Amino acid sequence: MGLPTPYYQNDQITLYHGNSVELLVEGADELRAEAIVTDPPYGETSLAWDVWPAGWPGLAAGAAASMWCFGSMRMFLSRFDDFHGWKLSQDIVWQKASGSGPAADRFRRVHEYALHWYRGKWGAIYKDPQREPNPVSGHKAGTATHRRSGGAPHLGGLGPSTYLYDGTRLVHSVIPAKNLRGRALHPTEKPREILAPLIRYSCPPGRVVLDPFAGSGSTLLVAAELGRRAIGIERDERYAEIAARRLSTLS
C-alpha cells in the first residue's frame, strides 16, 4: 500500500499520521534515516495511549542502524526481547528538575534514560562526540595537550590517551534539563536541551532523523533547527495537528 499522504510537509520535515508499526513496514525505503530519536509509549500505566507497540524496534531496524530510545529501566528490562539484534553502546540519564511516580514507598524518580542502540559494526555508525566548556580548565585553547600515562585499572589498563586542552570536555552522561511541566503540549514531551545533543551526536547536518512516535513534534522541530531533515509518525491526530502547527512556524 505504501505510505499515506503526509499530514504535514515542508522542505525539511515530513510528518505522517498513522500507526508506526504499520508504516515502518509499508514505507521501508521512504523512511530510511541516519538515526532514530524517539520516545515510545512505555506501557507502564493504564492510560489509553500508554500501550507498548509490540515489535517496533525490530521494524525500526529497517529504517536506521543507530537509535536513541527514551525509556525507564523497567521498560527496557521488560521489553528486552523486542530489541533483539540491536547492540547497546551507551546510556544517557536525563536528570529532570522535578519528577513523578505512582508509588509513595520508593525514591522519587526524577530521571529518564535514553539508550543508544546500533546494528552492524560500530565503526560504520556516524557519531559526533559532544563537547562542552570545561569549567575547571585553566588552559588556553590549543596551547597544550594532556597525556594520561595509563588506563584506569578497572578498565583493564587501556593505555595512554591524549587530550587537547581546548577548553572543552566530553559532555557527561547525566544531562540536566528542566522538564516541561505546565508548558508541555504532549504528556511526555521532551525539552530541546536533552534532544539536541542526541541528534547532533548521531546525525550529521543535512541527513535524516526519524521519530516513529512524534507526539507534538519536538524531535522534528529540534532536528530542523539543527540543520537536519526529519521524518515523524504520530498515530493520534490531536497531536499530529499540534505538531503540524508547531512545525509550520519554522522559517
PDB file of C-alpha atoms in Angstrom:
ATOM      1  CA  MET A   1       0.000   0.000   0.000  1.00  0.00           C
ATOM      2  CA  GLY A   2       2.822   2.431   0.700  1.00  0.00           C
ATOM      3  CA  LEU A   3       2.785   5.490   2.895  1.00  0.00           C
ATOM      4  CA  PRO A   4      -0.212   7.808   3.188  1.00  0.00           C
ATOM      5  CA  THR A   5      -0.162  11.415   2.057  1.00  0.00           C
ATOM      6  CA  PRO A   6       1.932  13.372   4.570  1.00  0.00           C
ATOM      7  CA  TYR A   7      -0.090  15.107   7.250  1.00  0.00           C
ATOM      8  CA  TYR A   8       2.419  17.948   7.088  1.00  0.00           C
ATOM      9  CA  GLN A   9       5.432  18.533   4.887  1.00  0.00           C
ATOM     10  CA  ASN A  10       7.969  21.216   4.089  1.00  0.00           C
ATOM     11  CA  ASP A  11      11.480  21.202   2.640  1.00  0.00           C
ATOM     12  CA  GLN A  12      12.989  19.713   5.813  1.00  0.00           C
ATOM     13  CA  ILE A  13      10.222  17.803   7.572  1.00  0.00           C
ATOM     14  CA  THR A  14       7.650  15.153   6.729  1.00  0.00           C
ATOM     15  CA  LEU A  15       5.018  14.145   9.264  1.00  0.00           C
ATOM     16  CA  TYR A  16       2.685  11.171   8.801  1.00  0.00           C
ATOM     17  CA  HIS A  17      -0.482  10.448  10.738  1.00  0.00           C
ATOM     18  CA  GLY A  18      -0.716   6.715  11.271  1.00  0.00           C
ATOM     19  CA  ASN A  19       0.340   3.625  13.168  1.00  0.00           C
ATOM     20  CA  SER A  20       4.141   3.461  13.295  1.00  0.00           C
ATOM     21  CA  VAL A  21       4.208  -0.350  13.321  1.00  0.00           C
ATOM     22  CA  GLU A  22       2.249  -0.443  10.074  1.00  0.00           C
ATOM     23  CA  LEU A  23       4.055   2.440   8.386  1.00  0.00           C
ATOM     24  CA  LEU A  24       7.522   1.149   9.241  1.00  0.00           C
ATOM     25  CA  VAL A  25       6.633  -1.909   7.161  1.00  0.00           C
ATOM     26  CA  GLU A  26       4.875  -0.125   4.315  1.00  0.00           C
ATOM     27  CA  GLY A  27       7.358   2.701   3.863  1.00  0.00           C
ATOM     28  CA  ALA A  28      10.699   0.995   4.357  1.00  0.00           C
ATOM     29  CA  ASP A  29      12.589   2.956   1.688  1.00  0.00           C
ATOM     30  CA  GLU A  30      10.864   6.291   2.253  1.00  0.00           C
ATOM     31  CA  LEU A  31      11.545   6.183   5.994  1.00  0.00           C
ATOM     32  CA  ARG A  32      15.255   5.458   5.852  1.00  0.00           C
ATOM     33  CA  ALA A  33      17.286   7.716   8.117  1.00  0.00           C
ATOM     34  CA  GLU A  34      20.738   8.229   9.565  1.00  0.00           C
ATOM     35  CA  ALA A  35      19.380   7.852  13.073  1.00  0.00           C
ATOM     36  CA  ILE A  36      16.203   7.338  15.063  1.00  0.00           C
ATOM     37  CA  VAL A  37      15.495   9.539  18.081  1.00  0.00           C
ATOM     38  CA  THR A  38      12.249   8.537  19.726  1.00  0.00           C
ATOM     39  CA  ASP A  39      10.208   8.247  22.896  1.00  0.00           C
ATOM     40  CA  PRO A  40       7.781   5.304  22.605  1.00  0.00           C
ATOM     41  CA  PRO A  41       4.883   4.631  24.979  1.00  0.00           C
ATOM     42  CA  TYR A  42       6.414   2.793  27.929  1.00  0.00           C
ATOM     43  CA  GLY A  43       3.358   0.669  28.702  1.00  0.00           C
ATOM     44  CA  GLU A  44       3.666   1.356  32.434  1.00  0.00           C
ATOM     45  CA  THR A  45       0.262   2.912  33.175  1.00  0.00           C
ATOM     46  CA  SER A  46      -3.398   2.216  32.496  1.00  0.00           C
ATOM     47  CA  LEU A  47      -3.752   5.332  30.329  1.00  0.00           C
ATOM     48  CA  ALA A  48      -5.328   4.603  26.949  1.00  0.00           C
ATOM     49  CA  TRP A  49      -2.377   5.971  24.958  1.00  0.00           C
ATOM     50  CA  ASP A  50       0.304   4.239  27.037  1.00  0.00           C
ATOM     51  CA  VAL A  51       0.464   0.945  25.128  1.00  0.00           C
ATOM     52  CA  TRP A  52       3.790  -0.525  24.020  1.00  0.00           C
ATOM     53  CA  PRO A  53       3.693  -1.170  20.233  1.00  0.00           C
ATOM     54  CA  ALA A  54       4.933  -4.755  20.191  1.00  0.00           C
ATOM     55  CA  GLY A  55       7.811  -5.434  17.809  1.00  0.00           C
ATOM     56  CA  TRP A  56       8.506  -1.880  16.762  1.00  0.00           C
ATOM     57  CA  PRO A  57      12.296  -1.939  17.482  1.00  0.00           C
ATOM     58  CA  GLY A  58      12.737  -4.798  15.034  1.00  0.00           C
ATOM     59  CA  LEU A  59      10.800  -2.923  12.371  1.00  0.00           C
ATOM     60  CA  ALA A  60      12.767   0.251  13.055  1.00  0.00           C
ATOM     61  CA  ALA A  61      15.938  -1.657  12.184  1.00  0.00           C
ATOM     62  CA  GLY A  62      14.863  -1.448   8.566  1.00  0.00           C
ATOM     63  CA  ALA A  63      14.985   2.349   8.730  1.00  0.00           C
ATOM     64  CA  ALA A  64      18.260   3.084  10.548  1.00  0.00           C
ATOM     65  CA  ALA A  65      21.258   1.399  12.174  1.00  0.00           C
ATOM     66  CA  SER A  66      21.530   3.925  15.007  1.00  0.00           C
ATOM     67  CA  MET A  67      18.776   4.669  17.526  1.00  0.00           C
ATOM     68  CA  TRP A  68      18.286   6.739  20.665  1.00  0.00           C
ATOM     69  CA  CYS A  69      15.297   5.444  22.591  1.00  0.00           C
ATOM     70  CA  PHE A  70      13.944   7.087  25.734  1.00  0.00           C
ATOM     71  CA  GLY A  71      12.541   4.838  28.440  1.00  0.00           C
ATOM     72  CA  SER A  72      12.625   3.660  32.027  1.00  0.00           C
ATOM     73  CA  MET A  73      14.731   0.805  33.361  1.00  0.00           C
ATOM     74  CA  ARG A  74      11.524  -1.151  33.913  1.00  0.00           C
ATOM     75  CA  MET A  75      10.553  -0.636  30.278  1.00  0.00           C
ATOM     76  CA  PHE A  76      13.874  -1.747  28.837  1.00  0.00           C
ATOM     77  CA  LEU A  77      14.078  -4.831  31.036  1.00  0.00           C
ATOM     78  CA  SER A  78      10.503  -5.944  30.370  1.00  0.00           C
ATOM     79  CA  ARG A  79      10.797  -5.299  26.590  1.00  0.00           C
ATOM     80  CA  PHE A  80      14.349  -6.577  26.198  1.00  0.00           C
ATOM     81  CA  ASP A  81      13.399  -9.273  23.686  1.00  0.00           C
ATOM     82  CA  ASP A  82      11.946  -6.634  21.359  1.00  0.00           C
ATOM     83  CA  PHE A  83      15.438  -5.158  20.993  1.00  0.00           C
ATOM     84  CA  HIS A  84      16.877  -8.433  19.679  1.00  0.00           C
ATOM     85  CA  GLY A  85      19.536  -7.714  17.058  1.00  0.00           C
ATOM     86  CA  TRP A  86      20.314  -4.268  18.433  1.00  0.00           C
ATOM     87  CA  LYS A  87      23.536  -3.696  20.379  1.00  0.00           C
ATOM     88  CA  LEU A  88      23.750  -1.235  23.256  1.00  0.00           C
ATOM     89  CA  SER A  89      26.505   1.372  23.014  1.00  0.00           C
ATOM     90  CA  GLN A  90      25.748   3.729  25.897  1.00  0.00           C
ATOM     91  CA  ASP A  91      23.098   5.121  28.185  1.00  0.00           C
ATOM     92  CA  ILE A  92      22.277   8.747  28.921  1.00  0.00           C
ATOM     93  CA  VAL A  93      20.424   9.854  32.037  1.00  0.00           C
ATOM     94  CA  TRP A  94      18.099  12.815  31.636  1.00  0.00           C
ATOM     95  CA  GLN A  95      18.054  14.480  35.049  1.00  0.00           C
ATOM     96  CA  LYS A  96      14.834  16.426  35.456  1.00  0.00           C
ATOM     97  CA  ALA A  97      14.224  19.346  37.776  1.00  0.00           C
ATOM     98  CA  SER A  98      11.192  17.522  39.153  1.00  0.00           C
ATOM     99  CA  GLY A  99       9.661  14.113  38.695  1.00  0.00           C
ATOM    100  CA  SER A 100       6.675  11.964  39.364  1.00  0.00           C
ATOM    101  CA  GLY A 101       5.818   8.424  40.287  1.00  0.00           C
ATOM    102  CA  PRO A 102       2.791   6.337  41.189  1.00  0.00           C
ATOM    103  CA  ALA A 103       4.331   4.913  44.372  1.00  0.00           C
ATOM    104  CA  ALA A 104       4.854   6.710  47.683  1.00  0.00           C
ATOM    105  CA  ASP A 105       7.070   3.974  49.154  1.00  0.00           C
ATOM    106  CA  ARG A 106      10.046   4.387  46.776  1.00  0.00           C
ATOM    107  CA  PHE A 107      12.596   7.039  45.875  1.00  0.00           C
ATOM    108  CA  ARG A 108      11.087   9.875  43.878  1.00  0.00           C
ATOM    109  CA  ARG A 109      12.085   9.332  40.264  1.00  0.00           C
ATOM    110  CA  VAL A 110      13.483  12.469  38.687  1.00  0.00           C
ATOM    111  CA  HIS A 111      15.174  10.927  35.677  1.00  0.00           C
ATOM    112  CA  GLU A 112      14.637   9.027  32.448  1.00  0.00           C
ATOM    113  CA  TYR A 113      17.056   7.043  30.338  1.00  0.00           C
ATOM    114  CA  ALA A 114      17.964   7.465  26.705  1.00  0.00           C
ATOM    115  CA  LEU A 115      19.723   4.343  25.424  1.00  0.00           C
ATOM    116  CA  HIS A 116      21.768   4.374  22.245  1.00  0.00           C
ATOM    117  CA  TRP A 117      21.377   1.207  20.212  1.00  0.00           C
ATOM    118  CA  TYR A 118      23.116   0.269  16.981  1.00  0.00           C
ATOM    119  CA  ARG A 119      23.297  -2.525  14.444  1.00  0.00           C
ATOM    120  CA  GLY A 120      26.211  -3.730  12.372  1.00  0.00           C
ATOM    121  CA  LYS A 121      29.773  -2.530  13.018  1.00  0.00           C
ATOM    122  CA  TRP A 122      30.338   0.283  15.486  1.00  0.00           C
ATOM    123  CA  GLY A 123      32.942   1.823  13.189  1.00  0.00           C
ATOM    124  CA  ALA A 124      30.314   2.279  10.481  1.00  0.00           C
ATOM    125  CA  ILE A 125      27.951   4.222  12.749  1.00  0.00           C
ATOM    126  CA  TYR A 126      28.065   8.011  12.489  1.00  0.00           C
ATOM    127  CA  LYS A 127      28.953   9.642  15.789  1.00  0.00           C
ATOM    128  CA  ASP A 128      29.984  13.140  16.757  1.00  0.00           C
ATOM    129  CA  PRO A 129      31.095  13.078  20.412  1.00  0.00           C
ATOM    130  CA  GLN A 130      29.607  16.135  22.083  1.00  0.00           C
ATOM    131  CA  ARG A 131      31.812  18.586  23.940  1.00  0.00           C
ATOM    132  CA  GLU A 132      31.065  21.426  26.320  1.00  0.00           C
ATOM    133  CA  PRO A 133      33.068  24.160  28.052  1.00  0.00           C
ATOM    134  CA  ASN A 134      35.185  22.688  30.834  1.00  0.00           C
ATOM    135  CA  PRO A 135      34.601  24.798  33.956  1.00  0.00           C
ATOM    136  CA  VAL A 136      37.849  23.610  35.579  1.00  0.00           C
ATOM    137  CA  SER A 137      40.122  24.105  32.582  1.00  0.00           C
ATOM    138  CA  GLY A 138      42.832  26.652  33.246  1.00  0.00           C
ATOM    139  CA  HIS A 139      44.469  26.334  29.837  1.00  0.00           C
ATOM    140  CA  LYS A 140      44.014  28.469  26.769  1.00  0.00           C
ATOM    141  CA  ALA A 141      42.571  26.743  23.746  1.00  0.00           C
ATOM    142  CA  GLY A 142      45.111  24.876  21.666  1.00  0.00           C
ATOM    143  CA  THR A 143      48.099  25.594  23.916  1.00  0.00           C
ATOM    144  CA  ALA A 144      48.846  22.162  25.319  1.00  0.00           C
ATOM    145  CA  THR A 145      47.997  18.518  25.352  1.00  0.00           C
ATOM    146  CA  HIS A 146      47.493  16.292  28.342  1.00  0.00           C
ATOM    147  CA  ARG A 147      48.775  12.738  28.224  1.00  0.00           C
ATOM    148  CA  ARG A 148      47.355  10.243  30.664  1.00  0.00           C
ATOM    149  CA  SER A 149      50.094   7.715  31.376  1.00  0.00           C
ATOM    150  CA  GLY A 150      47.839   4.729  31.961  1.00  0.00           C
ATOM    151  CA  GLY A 151      44.294   3.494  31.805  1.00  0.00           C
ATOM    152  CA  ALA A 152      42.065   3.048  34.807  1.00  0.00           C
ATOM    153  CA  PRO A 153      42.763  -0.357  36.439  1.00  0.00           C
ATOM    154  CA  HIS A 154      39.092  -1.391  36.337  1.00  0.00           C
ATOM    155  CA  LEU A 155      39.086  -0.800  32.575  1.00  0.00           C
ATOM    156  CA  GLY A 156      41.892  -3.265  32.031  1.00  0.00           C
ATOM    157  CA  GLY A 157      44.693  -0.738  31.512  1.00  0.00           C
ATOM    158  CA  LEU A 158      43.559   0.562  28.142  1.00  0.00           C
ATOM    159  CA  GLY A 159      46.718   2.590  27.825  1.00  0.00           C
ATOM    160  CA  PRO A 160      47.590   6.278  27.424  1.00  0.00           C
ATOM    161  CA  SER A 161      45.198   8.778  25.920  1.00  0.00           C
ATOM    162  CA  THR A 162      45.926  12.240  24.585  1.00  0.00           C
ATOM    163  CA  TYR A 163      43.537  15.129  25.047  1.00  0.00           C
ATOM    164  CA  LEU A 164      43.791  18.601  23.563  1.00  0.00           C
ATOM    165  CA  TYR A 165      43.343  21.348  26.137  1.00  0.00           C
ATOM    166  CA  ASP A 166      40.896  23.328  24.022  1.00  0.00           C
ATOM    167  CA  GLY A 167      38.793  24.454  26.954  1.00  0.00           C
ATOM    168  CA  THR A 168      36.196  21.716  26.463  1.00  0.00           C
ATOM    169  CA  ARG A 169      35.354  18.297  27.831  1.00  0.00           C
ATOM    170  CA  LEU A 170      33.130  15.466  26.715  1.00  0.00           C
ATOM    171  CA  VAL A 171      29.509  16.072  27.674  1.00  0.00           C
ATOM    172  CA  HIS A 172      28.697  13.979  30.730  1.00  0.00           C
ATOM    173  CA  SER A 173      26.304  11.053  30.519  1.00  0.00           C
ATOM    174  CA  VAL A 174      23.986  12.678  33.075  1.00  0.00           C
ATOM    175  CA  ILE A 175      22.368  15.641  31.361  1.00  0.00           C
ATOM    176  CA  PRO A 176      20.314  18.030  33.478  1.00  0.00           C
ATOM    177  CA  ALA A 177      17.380  19.605  31.657  1.00  0.00           C
ATOM    178  CA  LYS A 178      14.205  21.016  33.137  1.00  0.00           C
ATOM    179  CA  ASN A 179      11.096  19.140  32.116  1.00  0.00           C
ATOM    180  CA  LEU A 180       8.202  21.000  30.521  1.00  0.00           C
ATOM    181  CA  ARG A 181       5.771  20.725  33.407  1.00  0.00           C
ATOM    182  CA  GLY A 182       2.967  23.233  32.798  1.00  0.00           C
ATOM    183  CA  ARG A 183       4.228  24.039  29.278  1.00  0.00           C
ATOM    184  CA  ALA A 184       4.162  20.650  27.566  1.00  0.00           C
ATOM    185  CA  LEU A 185       1.909  20.142  24.566  1.00  0.00           C
ATOM    186  CA  HIS A 186       2.111  16.356  24.984  1.00  0.00           C
ATOM    187  CA  PRO A 187       2.146  14.286  28.208  1.00  0.00           C
ATOM    188  CA  THR A 188       5.703  13.029  27.573  1.00  0.00           C
ATOM    189  CA  GLU A 189       7.181  15.938  25.634  1.00  0.00           C
ATOM    190  CA  LYS A 190      10.967  16.196  25.815  1.00  0.00           C
ATOM    191  CA  PRO A 191      12.840  19.513  26.101  1.00  0.00           C
ATOM    192  CA  ARG A 192      15.245  20.786  23.488  1.00  0.00           C
ATOM    193  CA  GLU A 193      18.151  20.570  25.946  1.00  0.00           C
ATOM    194  CA  ILE A 194      18.013  16.770  26.032  1.00  0.00           C
ATOM    195  CA  LEU A 195      17.105  16.203  22.364  1.00  0.00           C
ATOM    196  CA  ALA A 196      19.728  18.441  20.776  1.00  0.00           C
ATOM    197  CA  PRO A 197      22.889  16.604  21.941  1.00  0.00           C
ATOM    198  CA  LEU A 198      21.447  13.228  20.928  1.00  0.00           C
ATOM    199  CA  ILE A 199      20.582  14.499  17.450  1.00  0.00           C
ATOM    200  CA  ARG A 200      23.945  16.207  16.958  1.00  0.00           C
ATOM    201  CA  TYR A 201      25.767  13.080  18.141  1.00  0.00           C
ATOM    202  CA  SER A 202      24.038  10.622  15.831  1.00  0.00           C
ATOM    203  CA  CYS A 203      23.079  12.513  12.660  1.00  0.00           C
ATOM    204  CA  PRO A 204      25.235  14.815  10.523  1.00  0.00           C
ATOM    205  CA  PRO A 205      23.812  18.077   9.161  1.00  0.00           C
ATOM    206  CA  GLY A 206      21.629  17.580   6.116  1.00  0.00           C
ATOM    207  CA  ARG A 207      20.813  13.946   6.892  1.00  0.00           C
ATOM    208  CA  VAL A 208      17.579  12.471   8.230  1.00  0.00           C
ATOM    209  CA  VAL A 209      16.348  11.889  11.782  1.00  0.00           C
ATOM    210  CA  LEU A 210      13.332   9.596  12.178  1.00  0.00           C
ATOM    211  CA  ASP A 211      10.871   9.678  15.085  1.00  0.00           C
ATOM    212  CA  PRO A 212       8.233   6.916  14.866  1.00  0.00           C
ATOM    213  CA  PHE A 213       6.433   8.329  17.942  1.00  0.00           C
ATOM    214  CA  ALA A 214       6.487  12.005  17.124  1.00  0.00           C
ATOM    215  CA  GLY A 215       3.953  13.277  19.676  1.00  0.00           C
ATOM    216  CA  SER A 216       3.836  17.062  19.468  1.00  0.00           C
ATOM    217  CA  GLY A 217       6.823  17.126  17.106  1.00  0.00           C
ATOM    218  CA  SER A 218       9.664  18.188  19.421  1.00  0.00           C
ATOM    219  CA  THR A 219      12.268  15.873  17.864  1.00  0.00           C
ATOM    220  CA  LEU A 220      11.333  17.028  14.372  1.00  0.00           C
ATOM    221  CA  LEU A 221      11.428  20.680  15.399  1.00  0.00           C
ATOM    222  CA  VAL A 222      14.839  20.430  17.073  1.00  0.00           C
ATOM    223  CA  ALA A 223      16.266  18.410  14.191  1.00  0.00           C
ATOM    224  CA  ALA A 224      15.184  21.076  11.703  1.00  0.00           C
ATOM    225  CA  GLU A 225      16.597  23.857  13.876  1.00  0.00           C
ATOM    226  CA  LEU A 226      19.925  21.995  13.882  1.00  0.00           C
ATOM    227  CA  GLY A 227      20.002  21.746  10.086  1.00  0.00           C
ATOM    228  CA  ARG A 228      18.886  18.129   9.812  1.00  0.00           C
ATOM    229  CA  ARG A 229      15.938  16.745   7.904  1.00  0.00           C
ATOM    230  CA  ALA A 230      13.307  14.845   9.832  1.00  0.00           C
ATOM    231  CA  ILE A 231      10.514  12.323   9.384  1.00  0.00           C
ATOM    232  CA  GLY A 232       7.884  11.675  12.029  1.00  0.00           C
ATOM    233  CA  ILE A 233       4.923   9.371  12.580  1.00  0.00           C
ATOM    234  CA  GLU A 234       2.128  10.117  15.051  1.00  0.00           C
ATOM    235  CA  ARG A 235      -0.954   7.934  15.487  1.00  0.00           C
ATOM    236  CA  ASP A 236      -3.083  10.397  17.487  1.00  0.00           C
ATOM    237  CA  GLU A 237      -4.453  13.083  15.172  1.00  0.00           C
ATOM    238  CA  ARG A 238      -4.784  15.557  18.044  1.00  0.00           C
ATOM    239  CA  TYR A 239      -1.028  15.585  18.485  1.00  0.00           C
ATOM    240  CA  ALA A 240      -0.309  15.338  14.766  1.00  0.00           C
ATOM    241  CA  GLU A 241      -2.258  18.579  14.403  1.00  0.00           C
ATOM    242  CA  ILE A 242      -0.335  20.206  17.255  1.00  0.00           C
ATOM    243  CA  ALA A 243       2.939  19.087  15.688  1.00  0.00           C
ATOM    244  CA  ALA A 244       1.905  20.423  12.284  1.00  0.00           C
ATOM    245  CA  ARG A 245       1.085  23.818  13.761  1.00  0.00           C
ATOM    246  CA  ARG A 246       4.433  23.955  15.572  1.00  0.00           C
ATOM    247  CA  LEU A 247       6.386  22.892  12.510  1.00  0.00           C
ATOM    248  CA  SER A 248       4.622  25.427  10.293  1.00  0.00           C
ATOM    249  CA  THR A 249       6.202  28.239  12.345  1.00  0.00           C
ATOM    250  CA  LEU A 250       9.678  27.304  11.115  1.00  0.00           C
ATOM    251  CA  SER A 251      11.014  29.870   8.699  1.00  0.00           C
TER     252      SER A 251
END
